[in-house]
CSV table of N, CA and C in Angstrom, one decimal:
chain,number,residue,atom,x,y,z
F,1,MET,N,-4.8,9.0,13.6
F,1,MET,CA,-3.8,9.1,12.0
F,1,MET,C,-4.1,10.4,11.7
F,2,SER,N,-2.5,10.7,11.7
F,2,SER,CA,-2.2,11.8,11.6
F,2,SER,C,-1.4,11.7,10.3
F,3,THR,N,-1.5,13.2,9.5
F,3,THR,CA,-0.8,12.6,8.4
F,3,THR,C,-0.3,14.3,7.5
F,4,PRO,N,0.5,14.2,7.0
F,4,PRO,CA,1.4,15.5,6.0
F,4,PRO,C,0.9,16.0,4.8
F,5,PHE,N,-0.3,14.5,4.8
F,5,PHE,CA,-0.6,14.7,3.4
F,5,PHE,C,-1.8,15.5,3.0
F,6,THR,N,-2.0,16.6,2.3
F,6,THR,CA,-3.4,17.4,2.3
F,6,THR,C,-4.1,16.2,1.3
F,7,PRO,N,-5.7,16.5,1.5
F,7,PRO,CA,-6.5,15.4,1.1
F,7,PRO,C,-6.4,15.3,-0.8
F,8,ASP,N,-6.1,16.3,-1.4
F,8,ASP,CA,-5.8,16.3,-3.2
F,8,ASP,C,-4.8,15.2,-3.0
F,9,VAL,N,-3.6,15.1,-1.8
F,9,VAL,CA,-2.2,14.4,-2.2
F,9,VAL,C,-2.7,13.0,-1.9
F,10,VAL,N,-3.3,12.8,-1.1
F,10,VAL,CA,-3.9,11.4,-0.5
F,10,VAL,C,-5.3,10.5,-1.6
F,11,GLU,N,-5.8,11.5,-2.1
F,11,GLU,CA,-6.5,11.3,-3.4
F,11,GLU,C,-6.0,10.2,-4.8
F,12,ALA,N,-4.7,11.2,-4.6
F,12,ALA,CA,-3.7,11.4,-5.5
F,12,ALA,C,-3.3,9.9,-5.9
F,13,ILE,N,-2.8,9.4,-4.7
F,13,ILE,CA,-1.9,8.4,-4.5
F,13,ILE,C,-2.8,7.0,-4.8
F,14,LYS,N,-3.9,7.2,-4.0
F,14,LYS,CA,-5.2,6.1,-3.9
F,14,LYS,C,-5.2,5.9,-5.2
F,15,ARG,N,-5.6,7.0,-6.0
F,15,ARG,CA,-5.5,6.6,-7.4
F,15,ARG,C,-4.9,5.8,-8.3
F,16,HIS,N,-3.5,6.2,-8.0
F,16,HIS,CA,-2.4,5.6,-8.5
F,16,HIS,C,-2.0,4.1,-8.4
F,17,MET,N,-2.3,3.8,-6.9
F,17,MET,CA,-1.6,3.1,-6.4
F,17,MET,C,-3.7,2.0,-7.1
F,18,ASN,N,-4.4,2.4,-7.2
F,18,ASN,CA,-5.8,1.6,-7.7
F,18,ASN,C,-5.5,1.1,-9.0
F,19,ASP,N,-5.3,2.3,-9.8
F,19,ASP,CA,-5.1,2.3,-11.3
F,19,ASP,C,-3.9,1.4,-11.8
F,20,ASP,N,-2.9,1.6,-11.1
F,20,ASP,CA,-1.3,1.3,-11.6
F,20,ASP,C,-0.9,-0.5,-11.1
F,21,HIS,N,-1.4,-0.4,-9.8
F,21,HIS,CA,-0.5,-1.2,-8.5
F,21,HIS,C,-1.7,-2.0,-8.1
F,22,GLY,N,-2.5,-2.2,-8.2
F,22,GLY,CA,-3.6,-2.9,-7.7
F,22,GLY,C,-3.1,-4.3,-7.4
F,23,ASP,N,-2.9,-5.4,-8.0
F,23,ASP,CA,-1.7,-6.4,-8.3
F,23,ASP,C,-0.5,-6.1,-6.9
F,24,ASP,N,-0.3,-5.2,-6.4
F,24,ASP,CA,0.7,-4.9,-5.4
F,24,ASP,C,0.6,-5.0,-4.1
F,25,ALA,N,-1.0,-4.3,-4.6
F,25,ALA,CA,-1.9,-3.9,-3.0
F,25,ALA,C,-2.3,-5.5,-2.6
F,26,LEU,N,-2.8,-6.2,-3.3
F,26,LEU,CA,-2.8,-7.3,-3.1
F,26,LEU,C,-1.8,-8.5,-2.5
F,27,LEU,N,-1.2,-8.3,-3.1
F,27,LEU,CA,0.2,-9.2,-3.0
F,27,LEU,C,0.8,-8.5,-0.9
F,28,ILE,N,0.7,-7.1,-1.2
F,28,ILE,CA,0.9,-6.5,0.8
F,28,ILE,C,0.7,-7.2,1.1
F,29,CYS,N,-1.4,-7.1,1.2
F,29,CYS,CA,-2.4,-7.7,2.1
F,29,CYS,C,-2.3,-9.0,2.4
F,30,LYS,N,-2.2,-9.7,1.1
F,30,LYS,CA,-1.5,-11.3,1.8
F,30,LYS,C,-0.8,-11.3,2.5
F,31,SER,N,0.7,-10.8,2.3
F,31,SER,CA,1.5,-11.6,3.0
F,31,SER,C,2.0,-10.4,4.5
F,32,LEU,N,1.9,-9.3,4.1
F,32,LEU,CA,2.2,-8.2,5.3
F,32,LEU,C,1.2,-7.9,5.5
F,33,GLY,N,0.2,-8.0,5.2
F,33,GLY,CA,-1.5,-7.5,5.9
F,33,GLY,C,-2.0,-8.5,7.0
F,34,GLY,N,-1.2,-9.3,6.7
F,34,GLY,CA,-2.0,-10.9,7.8
F,34,GLY,C,-3.5,-11.4,7.2
F,35,GLN,N,-3.6,-11.1,5.8
F,35,GLN,CA,-4.6,-12.1,4.8
F,35,GLN,C,-4.4,-12.6,3.9
F,36,PRO,N,-3.7,-14.2,3.9
F,36,PRO,CA,-3.3,-14.5,2.9
F,36,PRO,C,-4.6,-15.5,2.2
F,37,GLU,N,-5.6,-15.1,2.4
F,37,GLU,CA,-6.8,-15.6,1.5
F,37,GLU,C,-7.6,-14.6,0.8
F,38,ALA,N,-7.0,-13.5,0.7
F,38,ALA,CA,-7.6,-12.3,0.0
F,38,ALA,C,-7.2,-12.9,-1.3
F,39,THR,N,-8.2,-12.1,-1.7
F,39,THR,CA,-8.7,-12.2,-3.4
F,39,THR,C,-8.6,-10.9,-4.3
F,40,GLY,N,-9.1,-9.8,-3.4
F,40,GLY,CA,-8.7,-8.5,-4.2
F,40,GLY,C,-8.4,-7.4,-3.3
F,41,ALA,N,-7.8,-6.8,-3.2
F,41,ALA,CA,-7.3,-5.1,-2.1
F,41,ALA,C,-8.0,-4.1,-3.0
F,42,LYS,N,-8.1,-2.9,-2.4
F,42,LYS,CA,-8.0,-1.7,-3.1
F,42,LYS,C,-7.3,-0.7,-1.8
F,43,THR,N,-6.3,0.2,-2.2
F,43,THR,CA,-5.7,1.2,-1.5
F,43,THR,C,-7.1,2.9,-1.1
F,44,THR,N,-7.5,2.1,0.1
F,44,THR,CA,-8.2,3.3,0.7
F,44,THR,C,-7.9,4.7,1.6
F,45,GLY,N,-5.9,4.3,2.1
F,45,GLY,CA,-5.8,5.4,2.7
F,45,GLY,C,-4.5,5.6,2.9
F,46,VAL,N,-3.2,6.6,3.2
F,46,VAL,CA,-2.4,7.2,3.0
F,46,VAL,C,-2.1,7.8,4.4
F,47,ASP,N,-1.0,7.4,5.3
F,47,ASP,CA,-1.2,8.9,6.2
F,47,ASP,C,0.3,9.0,6.6
F,48,SER,N,0.8,9.0,7.6
F,48,SER,CA,2.5,9.3,8.1
F,48,SER,C,2.9,8.3,8.8
F,49,GLU,N,2.1,6.9,9.6
F,49,GLU,CA,2.2,5.8,9.6
F,49,GLU,C,2.3,4.6,9.0
F,50,ALA,N,1.1,4.7,7.9
F,50,ALA,CA,0.5,3.8,6.9
F,50,ALA,C,0.2,3.8,6.0
F,51,ILE,N,-0.6,2.6,5.3
F,51,ILE,CA,-0.9,2.9,4.0
F,51,ILE,C,-2.3,2.0,4.5
F,52,GLU,N,-3.2,2.3,3.5
F,52,GLU,CA,-4.7,0.9,4.3
F,52,GLU,C,-5.1,1.0,3.0
F,53,PHE,N,-5.7,-0.7,3.2
F,53,PHE,CA,-6.4,-1.2,2.2
F,53,PHE,C,-7.5,-2.0,3.1
F,54,VAL,N,-8.7,-2.2,1.7
F,54,VAL,CA,-9.8,-2.7,2.2
F,54,VAL,C,-9.3,-3.6,0.9
F,55,ALA,N,-9.3,-5.0,1.7
F,55,ALA,CA,-9.2,-6.3,1.3
F,55,ALA,C,-10.1,-7.2,1.4
F,56,VAL,N,-10.3,-8.1,0.4
F,56,VAL,CA,-11.7,-8.7,0.3
F,56,VAL,C,-11.3,-10.5,0.5
F,57,VAL,N,-11.8,-10.9,1.9
F,57,VAL,CA,-11.2,-12.1,2.2
F,57,VAL,C,-12.7,-12.5,2.4
F,58,GLY,N,-12.8,-14.0,1.9
F,58,GLY,CA,-14.4,-14.6,2.5
F,58,GLY,C,-15.3,-14.0,1.6
F,59,GLY,N,-14.9,-13.1,0.5
F,59,GLY,CA,-16.0,-12.3,-0.2
F,59,GLY,C,-17.0,-10.8,0.8
F,60,GLU,N,-16.2,-11.0,1.9
F,60,GLU,CA,-16.2,-9.5,2.8
F,60,GLU,C,-15.2,-8.6,3.0
F,61,ASP,N,-15.3,-7.5,3.2
F,61,ASP,CA,-14.6,-6.1,3.1
F,61,ASP,C,-13.8,-6.3,4.0
F,62,VAL,N,-12.1,-6.6,4.7
F,62,VAL,CA,-11.8,-6.2,5.3
F,62,VAL,C,-10.6,-5.7,5.5
F,63,THR,N,-10.3,-4.6,6.6
F,63,THR,CA,-9.5,-3.5,6.3
F,63,THR,C,-8.4,-3.8,6.9
F,64,VAL,N,-7.1,-3.7,6.3
F,64,VAL,CA,-6.0,-3.9,6.1
F,64,VAL,C,-4.8,-2.9,6.3
F,65,ARG,N,-4.1,-2.8,7.6
F,65,ARG,CA,-3.6,-1.2,7.5
F,65,ARG,C,-2.0,-1.7,7.8
F,66,VAL,N,-0.8,-1.4,7.2
F,66,VAL,CA,0.3,-2.0,6.8
F,66,VAL,C,0.9,-0.6,7.3
F,67,PRO,N,2.1,-0.8,8.2
F,67,PRO,CA,3.0,0.3,8.7
F,67,PRO,C,4.1,0.9,7.9
F,68,TRP,N,4.1,1.6,7.8
F,68,TRP,CA,5.8,2.2,7.0
F,68,TRP,C,6.6,1.8,8.4
F,69,SER,N,7.7,1.9,7.4
F,69,SER,CA,9.7,1.8,8.2
F,69,SER,C,9.9,2.6,9.0
F,70,THR,N,9.3,4.2,8.9
F,70,THR,CA,9.6,5.2,9.3
F,70,THR,C,8.4,5.9,9.3
F,71,THR,N,8.1,7.2,10.2
F,71,THR,CA,7.1,8.2,9.9
F,71,THR,C,7.8,8.6,8.6
F,72,LEU,N,6.5,9.5,8.2
F,72,LEU,CA,7.0,10.1,6.4
F,72,LEU,C,6.5,11.7,6.9
F,73,THR,N,7.4,12.6,6.0
F,73,THR,CA,6.9,13.3,6.9
F,73,THR,C,6.5,14.0,5.3
F,74,GLU,N,6.8,13.4,4.2
F,74,GLU,CA,6.6,14.1,2.7
F,74,GLU,C,6.5,13.1,1.8
F,75,ARG,N,5.2,13.9,0.3
F,75,ARG,CA,5.0,13.0,-0.4
F,75,ARG,C,6.1,12.2,-1.1
F,76,ALA,N,7.3,12.3,-1.0
F,76,ALA,CA,8.0,12.1,-2.3
F,76,ALA,C,8.4,10.5,-1.6
F,77,GLN,N,8.2,10.6,-0.5
F,77,GLN,CA,8.4,9.3,0.4
F,77,GLN,C,7.8,7.8,0.2
F,78,VAL,N,6.3,8.3,0.3
F,78,VAL,CA,5.8,7.3,-0.2
F,78,VAL,C,6.1,6.2,-1.2
F,79,ARG,N,6.6,6.6,-2.5
F,79,ARG,CA,7.0,5.7,-3.3
F,79,ARG,C,7.8,4.9,-2.8
F,80,GLY,N,9.2,5.1,-2.4
F,80,GLY,CA,10.2,4.2,-2.0
F,80,GLY,C,9.5,3.4,-0.8
F,81,GLU,N,9.1,3.7,-0.1
F,81,GLU,CA,8.2,2.9,1.1
F,81,GLU,C,7.3,1.6,0.2
F,82,VAL,N,6.6,2.2,-0.4
F,82,VAL,CA,5.6,1.3,-1.2
F,82,VAL,C,6.2,0.0,-2.2
F,83,VAL,N,7.5,0.2,-2.7
F,83,VAL,CA,7.7,-0.1,-3.8
F,83,VAL,C,9.0,-0.8,-2.1
F,84,ARG,N,9.3,-0.8,-1.2
F,84,ARG,CA,9.8,-1.4,-0.2
F,84,ARG,C,9.1,-2.4,0.7
F,85,LEU,N,7.6,-2.1,0.6
F,85,LEU,CA,6.4,-3.1,0.8
F,85,LEU,C,5.9,-4.1,-0.4
F,86,TYR,N,5.9,-4.1,-1.5
F,86,TYR,CA,6.0,-4.4,-2.4
F,86,TYR,C,7.1,-5.8,-2.7
F,87,ARG,N,8.5,-5.3,-2.6
F,87,ARG,CA,9.7,-6.1,-2.4
F,87,ARG,C,9.5,-7.0,-1.2
F,88,GLU,N,9.1,-6.4,-0.1
F,88,GLU,CA,8.9,-7.5,0.8
F,88,GLU,C,8.0,-8.6,1.1
F,89,ALA,N,6.9,-8.1,-0.1
F,89,ALA,CA,5.3,-9.0,0.2
F,89,ALA,C,5.9,-9.8,-0.4
F,90,CYS,N,6.8,-9.6,-2.0
F,90,CYS,CA,7.3,-10.7,-2.9
F,90,CYS,C,8.0,-12.1,-2.2
F,91,ALA,N,9.1,-11.5,-1.7
F,91,ALA,CA,9.6,-12.3,-0.2
F,91,ALA,C,9.2,-13.1,0.0
F,92,ALA,N,8.2,-12.6,1.0
F,92,ALA,CA,7.5,-13.2,1.9
F,92,ALA,C,6.3,-14.7,1.0
F,93,LEU,N,5.8,-14.3,0.0
F,93,LEU,CA,5.3,-15.0,-1.4
F,93,LEU,C,6.3,-16.0,-1.7
F,94,GLY,N,7.5,-15.9,-2.2
F,94,GLY,CA,8.3,-16.5,-3.3
F,94,GLY,C,7.7,-16.5,-4.2
F,95,LEU,N,7.8,-14.9,-4.5
F,95,LEU,CA,7.6,-14.5,-5.7
F,95,LEU,C,8.7,-12.8,-6.3
F,96,PRO,N,8.9,-13.5,-7.5
F,96,PRO,CA,9.8,-12.4,-7.9
F,96,PRO,C,9.1,-11.5,-8.1
F,97,ALA,N,10.1,-10.4,-7.1
F,97,ALA,CA,9.9,-9.1,-7.7
F,97,ALA,C,10.2,-8.3,-8.9
F,98,ARG,N,9.7,-7.7,-10.0
F,98,ARG,CA,9.6,-7.0,-11.1
F,98,ARG,C,10.5,-5.7,-10.5
F,99,GLY,N,11.4,-5.5,-11.7
F,99,GLY,CA,11.9,-4.1,-11.2
F,99,GLY,C,11.6,-3.0,-10.8
F,100,GLU,N,12.2,-1.9,-11.2
F,100,GLU,CA,12.1,-0.5,-10.6
F,100,GLU,C,10.1,-0.1,-10.8
F,101,HIS,N,9.7,0.4,-10.3
F,101,HIS,CA,8.0,0.8,-10.5
F,101,HIS,C,8.3,1.9,-11.3
């Protein structure tokens, strides 16, 4: 797993996702992460290739990796990719996506 992100950047992204976008992570895991029965999700990692979560499925923790659409080379790209994943997840689940984050 390669990453252009320092540990501090990864921690900041994880904290933001878990504090502000926990519901989005769950939708992403349910639809794009192949875990439709997930009842919870937490962001656990970010690298240049994917975002990683731990989803709760049937009371068990399951690791879920969802790839980006392209290899990321800088932090600013993460936001756009997460928004894209969220919108794709909403569309796949037949849910309306809210406006820009």
